[in-house]
mmCIF file of C-alpha atoms and ligand atoms in Angstrom:
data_model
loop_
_atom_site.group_PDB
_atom_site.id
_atom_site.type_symbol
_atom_site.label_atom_id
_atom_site.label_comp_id
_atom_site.label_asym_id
_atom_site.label_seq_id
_atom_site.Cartn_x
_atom_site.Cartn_y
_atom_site.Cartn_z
ATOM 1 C CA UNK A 222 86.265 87.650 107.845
ATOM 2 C CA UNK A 223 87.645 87.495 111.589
ATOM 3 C CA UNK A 224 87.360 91.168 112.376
ATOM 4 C CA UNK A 225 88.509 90.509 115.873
ATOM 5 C CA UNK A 226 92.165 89.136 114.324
ATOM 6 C CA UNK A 227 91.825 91.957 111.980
ATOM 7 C CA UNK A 228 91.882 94.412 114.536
ATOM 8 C CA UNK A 229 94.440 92.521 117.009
ATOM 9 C CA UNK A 230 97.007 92.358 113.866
ATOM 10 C CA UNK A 231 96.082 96.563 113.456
ATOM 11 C CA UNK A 232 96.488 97.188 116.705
ATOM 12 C CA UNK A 233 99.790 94.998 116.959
ATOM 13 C CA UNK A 234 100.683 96.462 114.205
ATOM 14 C CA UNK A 235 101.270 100.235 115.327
ATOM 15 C CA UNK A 236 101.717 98.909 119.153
ATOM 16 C CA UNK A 237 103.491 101.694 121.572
ATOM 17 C CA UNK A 238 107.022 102.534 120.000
ATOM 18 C CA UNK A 239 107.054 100.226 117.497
ATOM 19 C CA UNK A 240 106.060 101.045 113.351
ATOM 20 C CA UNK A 241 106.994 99.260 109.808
ATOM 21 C CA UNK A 242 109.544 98.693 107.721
ATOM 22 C CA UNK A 243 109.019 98.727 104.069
ATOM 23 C CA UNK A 244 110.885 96.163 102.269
ATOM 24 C CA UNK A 245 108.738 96.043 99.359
ATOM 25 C CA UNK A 246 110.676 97.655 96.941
ATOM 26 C CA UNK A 247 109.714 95.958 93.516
ATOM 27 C CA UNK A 248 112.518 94.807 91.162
ATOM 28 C CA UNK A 249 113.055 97.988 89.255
ATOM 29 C CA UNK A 250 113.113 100.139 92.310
ATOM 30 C CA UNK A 251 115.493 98.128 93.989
ATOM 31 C CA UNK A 252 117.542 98.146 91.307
ATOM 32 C CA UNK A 253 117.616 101.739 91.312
ATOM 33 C CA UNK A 254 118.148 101.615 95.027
ATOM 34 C CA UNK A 255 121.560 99.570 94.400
ATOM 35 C CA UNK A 256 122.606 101.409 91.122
ATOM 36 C CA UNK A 257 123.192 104.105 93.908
ATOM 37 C CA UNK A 258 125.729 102.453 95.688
ATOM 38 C CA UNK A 259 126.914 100.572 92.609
ATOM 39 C CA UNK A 260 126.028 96.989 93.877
ATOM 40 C CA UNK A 261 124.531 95.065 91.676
ATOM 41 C CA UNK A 262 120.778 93.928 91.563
ATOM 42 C CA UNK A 263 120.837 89.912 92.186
ATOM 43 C CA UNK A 264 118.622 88.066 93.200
ATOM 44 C CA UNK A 265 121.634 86.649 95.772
ATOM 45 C CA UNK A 266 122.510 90.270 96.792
ATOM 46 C CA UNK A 267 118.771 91.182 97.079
ATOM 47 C CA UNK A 268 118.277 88.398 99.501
ATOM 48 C CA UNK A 269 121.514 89.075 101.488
ATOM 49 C CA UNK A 270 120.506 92.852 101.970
ATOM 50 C CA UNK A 271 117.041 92.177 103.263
ATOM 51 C CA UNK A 272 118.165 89.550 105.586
ATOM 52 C CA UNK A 273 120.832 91.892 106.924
ATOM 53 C CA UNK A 274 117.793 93.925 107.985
ATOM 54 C CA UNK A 275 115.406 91.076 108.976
ATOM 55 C CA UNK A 276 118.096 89.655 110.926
ATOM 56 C CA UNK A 277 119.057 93.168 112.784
ATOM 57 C CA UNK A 278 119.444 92.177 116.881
ATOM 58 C CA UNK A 279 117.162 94.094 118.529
ATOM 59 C CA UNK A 280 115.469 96.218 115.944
ATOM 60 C CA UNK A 281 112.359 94.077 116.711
ATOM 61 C CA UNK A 282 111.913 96.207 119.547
ATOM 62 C CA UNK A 283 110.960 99.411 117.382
ATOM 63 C CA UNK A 284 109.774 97.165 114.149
ATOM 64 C CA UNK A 285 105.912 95.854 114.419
ATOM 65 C CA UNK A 286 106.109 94.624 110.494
ATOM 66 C CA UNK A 287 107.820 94.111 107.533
ATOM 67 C CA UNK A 288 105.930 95.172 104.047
ATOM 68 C CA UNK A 289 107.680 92.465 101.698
ATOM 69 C CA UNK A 290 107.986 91.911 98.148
ATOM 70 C CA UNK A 291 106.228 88.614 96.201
ATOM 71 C CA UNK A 292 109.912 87.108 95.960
ATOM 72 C CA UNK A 293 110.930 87.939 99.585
ATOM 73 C CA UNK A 294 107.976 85.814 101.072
ATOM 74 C CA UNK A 295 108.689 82.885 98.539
ATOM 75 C CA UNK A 296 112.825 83.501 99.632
ATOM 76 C CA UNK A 297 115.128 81.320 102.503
ATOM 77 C CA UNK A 298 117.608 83.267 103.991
ATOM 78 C CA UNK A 299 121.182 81.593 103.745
ATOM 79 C CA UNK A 300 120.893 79.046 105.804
ATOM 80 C CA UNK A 301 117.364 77.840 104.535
ATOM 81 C CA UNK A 302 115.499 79.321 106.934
ATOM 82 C CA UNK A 303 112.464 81.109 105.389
ATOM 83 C CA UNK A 304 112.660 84.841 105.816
ATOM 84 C CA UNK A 305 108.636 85.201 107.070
ATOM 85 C CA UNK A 306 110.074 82.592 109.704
ATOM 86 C CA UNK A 307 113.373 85.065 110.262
ATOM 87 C CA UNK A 308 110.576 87.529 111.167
ATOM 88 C CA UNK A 309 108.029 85.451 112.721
ATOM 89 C CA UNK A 310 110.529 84.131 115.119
ATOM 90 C CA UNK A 311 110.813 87.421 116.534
ATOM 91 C CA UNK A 312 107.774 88.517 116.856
ATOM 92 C CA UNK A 313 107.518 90.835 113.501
ATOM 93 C CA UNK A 314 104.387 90.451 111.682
ATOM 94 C CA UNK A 315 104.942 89.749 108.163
ATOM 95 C CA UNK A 316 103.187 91.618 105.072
ATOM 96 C CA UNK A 317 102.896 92.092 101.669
ATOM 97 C CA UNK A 318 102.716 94.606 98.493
ATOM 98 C CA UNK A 319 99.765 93.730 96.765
ATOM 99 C CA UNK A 320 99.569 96.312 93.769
ATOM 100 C CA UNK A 321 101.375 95.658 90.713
ATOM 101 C CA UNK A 322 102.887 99.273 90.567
ATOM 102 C CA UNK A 323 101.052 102.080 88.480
ATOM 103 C CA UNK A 324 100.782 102.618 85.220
ATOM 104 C CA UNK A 325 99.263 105.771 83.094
ATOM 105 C CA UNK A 326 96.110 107.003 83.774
ATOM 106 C CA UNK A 327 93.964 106.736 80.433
ATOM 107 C CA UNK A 328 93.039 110.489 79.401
ATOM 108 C CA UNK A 329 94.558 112.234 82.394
ATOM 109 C CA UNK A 330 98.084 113.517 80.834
ATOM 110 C CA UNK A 331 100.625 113.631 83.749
ATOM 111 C CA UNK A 332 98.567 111.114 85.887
ATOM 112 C CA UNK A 333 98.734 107.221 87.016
ATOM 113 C CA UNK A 334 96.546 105.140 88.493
ATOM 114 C CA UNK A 335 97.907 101.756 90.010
ATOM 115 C CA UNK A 336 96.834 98.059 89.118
ATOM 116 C CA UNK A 337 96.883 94.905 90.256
ATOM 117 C CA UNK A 338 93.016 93.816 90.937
ATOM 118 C CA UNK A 339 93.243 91.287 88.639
ATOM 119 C CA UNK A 340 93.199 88.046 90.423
ATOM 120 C CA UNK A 341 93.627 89.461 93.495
ATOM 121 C CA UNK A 342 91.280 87.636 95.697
ATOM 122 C CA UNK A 343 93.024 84.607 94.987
ATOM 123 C CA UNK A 344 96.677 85.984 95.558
ATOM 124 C CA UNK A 345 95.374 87.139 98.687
ATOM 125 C CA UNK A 346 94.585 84.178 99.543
ATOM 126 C CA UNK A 347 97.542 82.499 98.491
ATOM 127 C CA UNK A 348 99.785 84.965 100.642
ATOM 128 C CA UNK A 349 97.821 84.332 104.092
ATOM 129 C CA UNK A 350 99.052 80.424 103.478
ATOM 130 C CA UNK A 351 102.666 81.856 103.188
ATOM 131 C CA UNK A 352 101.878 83.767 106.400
ATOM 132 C CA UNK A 353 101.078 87.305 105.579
ATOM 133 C CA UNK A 354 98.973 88.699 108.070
ATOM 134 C CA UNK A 355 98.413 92.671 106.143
ATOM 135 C CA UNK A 356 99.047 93.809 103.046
ATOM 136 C CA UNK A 357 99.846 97.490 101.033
ATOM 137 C CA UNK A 358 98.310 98.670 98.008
ATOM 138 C CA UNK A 359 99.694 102.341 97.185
ATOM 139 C CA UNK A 360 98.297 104.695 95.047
ATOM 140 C CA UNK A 361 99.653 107.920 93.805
ATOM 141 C CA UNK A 362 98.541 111.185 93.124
ATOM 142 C CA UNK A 363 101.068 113.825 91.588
ATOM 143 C CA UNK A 364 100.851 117.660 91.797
ATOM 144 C CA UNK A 365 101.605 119.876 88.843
ATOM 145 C CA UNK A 366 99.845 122.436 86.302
ATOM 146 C CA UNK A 367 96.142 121.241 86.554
ATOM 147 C CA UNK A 368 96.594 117.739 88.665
ATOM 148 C CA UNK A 369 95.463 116.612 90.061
ATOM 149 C CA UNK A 370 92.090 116.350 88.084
ATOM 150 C CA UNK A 371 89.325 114.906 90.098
ATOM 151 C CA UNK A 372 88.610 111.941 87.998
ATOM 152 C CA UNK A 373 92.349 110.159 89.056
ATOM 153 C CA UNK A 374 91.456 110.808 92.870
ATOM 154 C CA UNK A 375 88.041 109.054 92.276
ATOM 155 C CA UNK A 376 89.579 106.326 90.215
ATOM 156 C CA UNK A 377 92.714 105.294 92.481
ATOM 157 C CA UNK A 378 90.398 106.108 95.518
ATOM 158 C CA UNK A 379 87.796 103.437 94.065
ATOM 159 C CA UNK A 380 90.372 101.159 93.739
ATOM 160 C CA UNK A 381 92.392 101.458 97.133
ATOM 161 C CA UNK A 382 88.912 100.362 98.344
ATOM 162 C CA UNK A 383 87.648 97.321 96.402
ATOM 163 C CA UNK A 384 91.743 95.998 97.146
ATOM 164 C CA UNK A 385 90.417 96.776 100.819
ATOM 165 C CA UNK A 386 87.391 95.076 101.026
ATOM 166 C CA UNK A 387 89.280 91.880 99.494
ATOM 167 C CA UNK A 388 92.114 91.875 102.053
ATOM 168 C CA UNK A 389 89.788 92.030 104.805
ATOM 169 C CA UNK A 390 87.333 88.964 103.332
ATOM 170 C CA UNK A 391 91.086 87.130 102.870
ATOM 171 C CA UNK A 392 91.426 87.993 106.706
ATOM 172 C CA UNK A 393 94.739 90.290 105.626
ATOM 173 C CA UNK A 394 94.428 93.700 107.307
ATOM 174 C CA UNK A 395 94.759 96.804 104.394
ATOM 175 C CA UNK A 396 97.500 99.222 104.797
ATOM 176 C CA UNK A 397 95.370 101.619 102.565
ATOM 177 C CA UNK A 398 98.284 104.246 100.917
ATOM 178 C CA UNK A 399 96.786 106.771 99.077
ATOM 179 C CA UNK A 400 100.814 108.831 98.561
ATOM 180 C CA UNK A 401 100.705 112.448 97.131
ATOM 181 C CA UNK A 402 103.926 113.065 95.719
ATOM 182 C CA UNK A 403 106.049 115.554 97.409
ATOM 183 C CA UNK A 404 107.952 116.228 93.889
ATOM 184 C CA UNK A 405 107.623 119.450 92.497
ATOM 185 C CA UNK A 406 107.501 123.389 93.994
ATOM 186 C CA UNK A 407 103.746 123.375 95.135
ATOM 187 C CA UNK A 408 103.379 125.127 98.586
ATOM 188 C CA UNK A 409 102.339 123.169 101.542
ATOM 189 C CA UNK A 410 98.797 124.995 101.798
ATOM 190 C CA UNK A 411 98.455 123.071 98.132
ATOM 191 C CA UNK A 412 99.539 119.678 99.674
ATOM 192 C CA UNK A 413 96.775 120.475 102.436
ATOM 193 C CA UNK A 414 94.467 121.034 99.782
ATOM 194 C CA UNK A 415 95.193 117.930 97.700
ATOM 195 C CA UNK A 416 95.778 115.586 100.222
ATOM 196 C CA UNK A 417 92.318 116.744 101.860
ATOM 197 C CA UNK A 418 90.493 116.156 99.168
ATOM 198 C CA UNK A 419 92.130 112.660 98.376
ATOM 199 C CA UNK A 420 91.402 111.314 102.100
ATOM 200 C CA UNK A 421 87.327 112.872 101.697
ATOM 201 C CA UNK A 422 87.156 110.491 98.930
ATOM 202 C CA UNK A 423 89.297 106.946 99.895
ATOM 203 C CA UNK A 424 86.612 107.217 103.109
ATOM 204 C CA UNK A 425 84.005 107.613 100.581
ATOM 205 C CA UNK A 426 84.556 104.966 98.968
ATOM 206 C CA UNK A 427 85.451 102.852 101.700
ATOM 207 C CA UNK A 428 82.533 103.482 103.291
ATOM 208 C CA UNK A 429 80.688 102.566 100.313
ATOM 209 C CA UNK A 430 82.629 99.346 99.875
ATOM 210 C CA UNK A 431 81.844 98.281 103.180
ATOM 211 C CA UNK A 432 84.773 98.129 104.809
ATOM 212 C CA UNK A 433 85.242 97.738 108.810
ATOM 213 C CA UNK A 434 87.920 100.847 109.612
ATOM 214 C CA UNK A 435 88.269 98.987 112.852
ATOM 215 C CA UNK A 436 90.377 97.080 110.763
ATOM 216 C CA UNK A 437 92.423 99.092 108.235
ATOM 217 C CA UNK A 438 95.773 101.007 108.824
ATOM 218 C CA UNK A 439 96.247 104.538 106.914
ATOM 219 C CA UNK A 440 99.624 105.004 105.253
ATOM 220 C CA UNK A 441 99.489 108.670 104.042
ATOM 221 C CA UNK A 442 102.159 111.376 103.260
ATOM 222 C CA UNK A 443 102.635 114.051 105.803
ATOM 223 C CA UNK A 444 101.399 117.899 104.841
ATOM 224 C CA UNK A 445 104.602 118.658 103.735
ATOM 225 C CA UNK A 446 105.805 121.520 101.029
ATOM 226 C CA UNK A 447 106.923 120.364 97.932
ATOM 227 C CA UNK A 448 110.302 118.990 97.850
ATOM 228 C CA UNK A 449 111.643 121.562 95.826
ATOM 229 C CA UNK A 450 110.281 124.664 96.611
ATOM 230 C CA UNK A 451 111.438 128.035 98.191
ATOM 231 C CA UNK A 452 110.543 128.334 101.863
ATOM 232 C CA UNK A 453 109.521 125.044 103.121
ATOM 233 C CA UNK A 454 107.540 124.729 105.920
ATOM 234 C CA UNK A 455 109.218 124.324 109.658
ATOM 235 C CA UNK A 456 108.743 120.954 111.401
ATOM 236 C CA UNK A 457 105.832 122.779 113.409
ATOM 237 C CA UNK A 458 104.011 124.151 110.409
ATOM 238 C CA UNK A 459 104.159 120.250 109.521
ATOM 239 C CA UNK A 460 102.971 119.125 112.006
ATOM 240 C CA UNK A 461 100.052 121.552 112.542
ATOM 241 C CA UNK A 462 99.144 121.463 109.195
ATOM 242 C CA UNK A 463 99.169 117.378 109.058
ATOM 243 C CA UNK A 464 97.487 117.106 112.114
ATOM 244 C CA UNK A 465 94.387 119.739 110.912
ATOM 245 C CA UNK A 466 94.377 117.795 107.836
ATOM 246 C CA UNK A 467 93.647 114.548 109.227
ATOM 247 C CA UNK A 468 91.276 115.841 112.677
ATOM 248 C CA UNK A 469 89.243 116.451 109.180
ATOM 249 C CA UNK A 470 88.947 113.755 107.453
ATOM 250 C CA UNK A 471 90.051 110.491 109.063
ATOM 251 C CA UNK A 472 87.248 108.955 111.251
ATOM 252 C CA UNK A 473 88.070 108.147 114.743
ATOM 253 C CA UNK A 474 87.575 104.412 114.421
ATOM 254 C CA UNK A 475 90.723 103.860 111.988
ATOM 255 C CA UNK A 476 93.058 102.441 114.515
ATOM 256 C CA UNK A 477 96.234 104.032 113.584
ATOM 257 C CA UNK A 478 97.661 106.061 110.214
ATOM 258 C CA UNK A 479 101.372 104.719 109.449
ATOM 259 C CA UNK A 480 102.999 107.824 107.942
ATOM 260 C CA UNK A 481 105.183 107.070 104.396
ATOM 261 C CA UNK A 482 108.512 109.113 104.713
ATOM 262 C CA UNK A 483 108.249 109.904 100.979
ATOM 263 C CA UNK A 484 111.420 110.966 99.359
ATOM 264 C CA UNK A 485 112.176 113.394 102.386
ATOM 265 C CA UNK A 486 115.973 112.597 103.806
ATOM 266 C CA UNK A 487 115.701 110.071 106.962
ATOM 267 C CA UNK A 488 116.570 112.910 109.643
ATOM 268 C CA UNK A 489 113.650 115.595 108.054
ATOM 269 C CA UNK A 490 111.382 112.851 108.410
ATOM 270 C CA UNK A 491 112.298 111.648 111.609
ATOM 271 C CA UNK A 492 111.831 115.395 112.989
ATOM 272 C CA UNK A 493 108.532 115.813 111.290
ATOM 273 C CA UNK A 494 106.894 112.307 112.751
ATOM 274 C CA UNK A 495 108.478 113.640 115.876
ATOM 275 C CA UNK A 496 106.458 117.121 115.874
ATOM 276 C CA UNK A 497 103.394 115.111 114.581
ATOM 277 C CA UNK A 498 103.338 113.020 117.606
ATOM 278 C CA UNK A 499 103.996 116.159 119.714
ATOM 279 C CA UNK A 500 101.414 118.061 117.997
ATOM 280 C CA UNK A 501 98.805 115.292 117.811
ATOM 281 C CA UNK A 502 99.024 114.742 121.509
ATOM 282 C CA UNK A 503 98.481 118.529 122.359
ATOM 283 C CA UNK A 504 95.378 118.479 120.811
ATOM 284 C CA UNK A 505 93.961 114.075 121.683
ATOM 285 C CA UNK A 506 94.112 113.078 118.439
ATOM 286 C CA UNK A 507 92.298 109.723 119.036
ATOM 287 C CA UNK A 508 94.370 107.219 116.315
ATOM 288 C CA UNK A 509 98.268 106.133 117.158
ATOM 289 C CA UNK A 510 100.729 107.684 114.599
ATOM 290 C CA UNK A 511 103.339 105.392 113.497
ATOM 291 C CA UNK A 512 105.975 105.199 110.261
ATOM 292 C CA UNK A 513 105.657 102.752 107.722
ATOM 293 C CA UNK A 514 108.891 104.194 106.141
ATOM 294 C CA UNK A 515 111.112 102.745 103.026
ATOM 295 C CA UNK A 516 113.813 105.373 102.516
ATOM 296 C CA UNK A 517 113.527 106.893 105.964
ATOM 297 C CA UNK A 518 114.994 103.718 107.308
ATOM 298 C CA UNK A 519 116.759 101.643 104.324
ATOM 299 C CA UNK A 520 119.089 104.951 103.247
ATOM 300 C CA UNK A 521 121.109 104.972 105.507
ATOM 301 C CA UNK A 522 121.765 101.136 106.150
ATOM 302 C CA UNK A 523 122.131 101.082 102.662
ATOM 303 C CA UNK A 524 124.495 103.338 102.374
ATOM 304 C CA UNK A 525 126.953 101.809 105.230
ATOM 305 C CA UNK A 526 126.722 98.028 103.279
ATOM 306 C CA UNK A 527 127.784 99.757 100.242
ATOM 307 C CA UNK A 528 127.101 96.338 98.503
ATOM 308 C CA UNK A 529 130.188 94.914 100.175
ATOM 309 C CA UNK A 530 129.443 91.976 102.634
ATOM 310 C CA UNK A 531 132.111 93.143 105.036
ATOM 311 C CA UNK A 532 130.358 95.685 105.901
ATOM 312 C CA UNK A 533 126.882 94.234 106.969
ATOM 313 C CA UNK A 534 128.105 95.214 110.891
ATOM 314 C CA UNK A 535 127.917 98.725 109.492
ATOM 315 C CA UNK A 536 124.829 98.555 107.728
ATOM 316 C CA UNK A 537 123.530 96.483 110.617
ATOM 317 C CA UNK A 538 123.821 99.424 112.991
ATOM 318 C CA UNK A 539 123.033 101.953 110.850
ATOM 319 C CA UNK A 540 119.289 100.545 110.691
ATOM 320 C CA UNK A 541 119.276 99.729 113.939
ATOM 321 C CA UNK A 542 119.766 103.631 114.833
ATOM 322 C CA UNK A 543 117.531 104.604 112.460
ATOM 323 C CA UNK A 544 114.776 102.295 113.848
ATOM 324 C CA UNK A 545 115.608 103.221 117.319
ATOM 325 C CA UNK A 546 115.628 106.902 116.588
ATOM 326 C CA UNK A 547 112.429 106.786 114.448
ATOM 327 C CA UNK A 548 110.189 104.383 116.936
ATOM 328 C CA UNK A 549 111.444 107.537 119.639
ATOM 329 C CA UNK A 550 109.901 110.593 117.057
ATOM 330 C CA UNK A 551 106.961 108.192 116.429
ATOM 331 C CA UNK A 552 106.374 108.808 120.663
ATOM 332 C CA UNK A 553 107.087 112.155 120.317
ATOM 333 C CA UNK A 554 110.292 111.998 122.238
ATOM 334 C CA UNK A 555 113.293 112.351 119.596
ATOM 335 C CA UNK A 556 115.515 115.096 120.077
ATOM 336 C CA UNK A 557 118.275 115.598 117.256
ATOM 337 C CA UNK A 558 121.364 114.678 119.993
ATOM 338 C CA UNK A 559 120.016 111.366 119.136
ATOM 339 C CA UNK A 560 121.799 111.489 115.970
ATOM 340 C CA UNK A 561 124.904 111.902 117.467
ATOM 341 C CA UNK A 562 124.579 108.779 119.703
ATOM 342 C CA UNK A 563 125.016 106.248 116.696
ATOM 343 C CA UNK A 564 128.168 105.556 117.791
ATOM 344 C CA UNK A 565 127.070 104.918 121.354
ATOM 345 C CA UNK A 566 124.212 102.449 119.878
HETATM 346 C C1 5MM B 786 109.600 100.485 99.543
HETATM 347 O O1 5MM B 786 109.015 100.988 98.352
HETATM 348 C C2 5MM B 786 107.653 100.612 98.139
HETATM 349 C C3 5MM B 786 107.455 99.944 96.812
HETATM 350 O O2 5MM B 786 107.677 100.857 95.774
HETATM 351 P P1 5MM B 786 107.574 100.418 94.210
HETATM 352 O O3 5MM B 786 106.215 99.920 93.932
HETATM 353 O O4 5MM B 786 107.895 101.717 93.506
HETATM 354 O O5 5MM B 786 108.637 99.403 93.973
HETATM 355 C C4 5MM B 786 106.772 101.869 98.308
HETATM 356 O O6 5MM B 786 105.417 101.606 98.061
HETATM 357 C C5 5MM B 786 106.924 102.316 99.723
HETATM 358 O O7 5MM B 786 106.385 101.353 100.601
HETATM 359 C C6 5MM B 786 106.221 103.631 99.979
HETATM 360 O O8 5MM B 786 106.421 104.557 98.929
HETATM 361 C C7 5MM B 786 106.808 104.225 101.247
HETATM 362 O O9 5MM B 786 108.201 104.272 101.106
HETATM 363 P P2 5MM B 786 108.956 105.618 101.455
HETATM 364 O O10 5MM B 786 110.347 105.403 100.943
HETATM 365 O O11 5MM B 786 108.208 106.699 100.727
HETATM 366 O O12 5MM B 786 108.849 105.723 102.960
#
C-alpha cells in the first residue's frame, strides 16, 4: 500500500471547488433512470449519455472524479477512444462501484445489507490495471417502525470496512458510503439519531480493520428530514444539524466527506451543501466538504437529452450548470440567482 498516493488521490479528489460525479448507476437503475424520459436502456444509448457528460467542455473545472460502472471502464466512446482516457485526458480521476448492490438482510424484515466481497481483492486489482484510482462501496440503512435494528448497522458497517481495508492494500482509495435513506416521514432529530449511530460504528470498525483514514473519503447523507414528512427542516437546521452530527463522530484525520444528494431535487441539495459549507466554516470544521452526487447532477442533464441525440447541446449545458452551480454551494458561495444564469452559462 502507497499511502502517500492514497492520500494525494484523496486530497485531489475533493481539491478546492471541485467534487464527483456519480456515473455508477448499475443496469437496473439506469434503466429506471431512462424509463423516465422514455429512452430506451442500450447499451449504445448508455454509452452515448455518459460520454455526453464525460465529454462536457469545461465541467472538469468543478468535477475531481467520475464513480463509473464495471461496463463504463471496459467501454470506448464513439470514436474508440476509451472513456477512463476521455477522463484522464482532462485531468478527472477515474473510479469505480465496487459493491454488487444489496440484497435482503437475513432475519431483519425491512432491512438490506449490500454484497459484493466475494472476489473482491482480485477485482480490485483488476480495476487499478484499467486505471481506477478509488472506488465506492455503498451501504444502506432504511428508517421505519423498529429499523433500524442494531444488528444491520453492525453488519453493513463490518462490511464497508473489510471492502476498505482491500481497496487501500489494492492502492484504490475507499469512498466509504454508509447512505441512510431519506424515504419515509421520520423527523430530522431521528435522521440525527440514526445516522449518528451508523458513523460511531463504520469508525469502529474501521479502526479495527486497520485502515489509514488519511486515506479514505466519507460519502454520507446529509441530516436531512425525511422526504416525506410534514415540516421539513430549513436549509440552516440542515446544516446545523449535519454539521453537529459529524464534529461527533468523524475523526479529524479523514481528509474530506463527499456528501450523496440522495433522492432530494438538484436545487434542495445544492442549497443544503451550500449552508453546510457555510455552517462548517463558522465553526473550523477541519475536513473539506464536497458532493459526490448522482441525481443532484444527472437530473437535470437528463432531462434536457430527453433520449434524443439532437439535443446533447442541451443536456450538455444543463450539467455543466449544475456542476458549476454545485462546485459554488460546495465553497459555500451559491446564491439561488445562480439558477437563473443557465442561460448566461
Ligand atoms: C449513481 O447511483 C449509484 C449506484 O446505484 P445502484 O447501485 O442503485 O445502481 C449510487 O450508489 C449513488 O452513487 C449514490 O446513491 C449517490 O447518488 P445520489 O443520486 O444519491 O446522489
Amino acid at each position: 500500500m502507497d499511502i502517500q498516493q492514497l492520500r494525494a488521490t484523496a486530497r485531489a479528489m475533493v481539491a478546492e471547488g471541485k467534487g464527483i460525479l456519480a456515473a455508477d448507476e448499475s443496469t437496473g437503475t439506469i434503466k429506471r433512470r431512462f424509463d423516465s424520459i422514455n429512452a430506451e436502456c442500450t447499451e449504445q444509448n448508455r454509452r452515448d449519455y455518459r460520454e455526453m457528460l464525460f465529454r462536457t467542455d469545461g465541467a472538469n473545472e468543478f468535477i475531481s472524479g467520475v464513480i463509473l460502472y464495471d461496463e463504463t471502464i471496459r467501454q470506448k466512446a464513439a470514436d474508440g477512444t476509451l472513456m477512463v482516457k476521455v477522463l484522464q485526458d482532462q485531468g478527472i480521476i477515474p473510479g469505480i462501484k465496487v459493491d454488487r448492490s444489496t440484497n435482503p438482510l437475513v432475519n431483519a424484515p425491512g432491512e438490506v445489507i449490500t454484497d459484493g466481497l466475494d472476489g473482491l481483492r482480485d477485482r480490485l486489482n483488476e480495476y487499478h490495471g484499467l486505471g481506477a484510482r478509488f472506488a465506492k462501496w455503498r451501504a444502506v440503512i432504511t428508517i421505519g417502525d423498529g429499523i433500524p435494528s442494531q444488528y444491520c448497522i453492525d453488519a453493513n458497517a463490518h462490511l464497508l470496512a473489510r471492502y476498505a481495508a482491500l481497496c487501500q492494500e489494492a492502492n484504490l482509495v475507499p469512498i466509504v458510503e454508509p447512505e441512510v435513506l431519506m424515504d419515509g416521514t421520520h423527523t430530522i432529530d431521528r435522521c440525527y439519531e440514526v445516522t449518528e449511530a451508523t458513523l460511531r460504528q463504520v469508525y469502529r470498525e474501521l479502526a479495527q480493520q486497520r485502515v489509514d483514514l488519511t486515506g479514505i473519503i466519507l460519502k454520507p447523507n446529509m441530516v436531512l428530514s425525511g422526504k416525506d414528512a410534514s415540516n421539513r427542516a430549513s436549509a440552516e437546521e440542515v446544516a446545523e444539524k449535519t454539521v453537529a452530527c459529524f464534529l461527533n463522530t468523524v475523526p479529524a484525520a479523514v481528509p474530506g466527506i463527499a456528501f450523496l444528494s440522495g433522492g432530494q431535487s438538484d436545487d434542495e441539495a445544492t442549497a443544503n451543501l451550500d449552508a453546510i459549507n457555510r455552517r462548517a466554516s463558522d465553526v473550523g470544521a477541519p475536513w473539506e466538504l464536497s458532493f459526490s452526487f448522482g441525481r443532484g447532477l444527472q437530473a437535470a442533464p437528463l432531462k434536457a437529452w430527453g433520449g434524443v441525440s439532437a439535443n446533447f447541446d442541451k443536456a450538455r449545458h444543463a450539467y455543466y450548470h449544475r456542476a458549476k452551480v454545485t462546485s459554488a454551494a460546495r465553497m459555500g458561495s451559491y446564491s439561488v440567482d445562480m439558477e437563473r444564469e443557465v442561460a448566461a452559462d
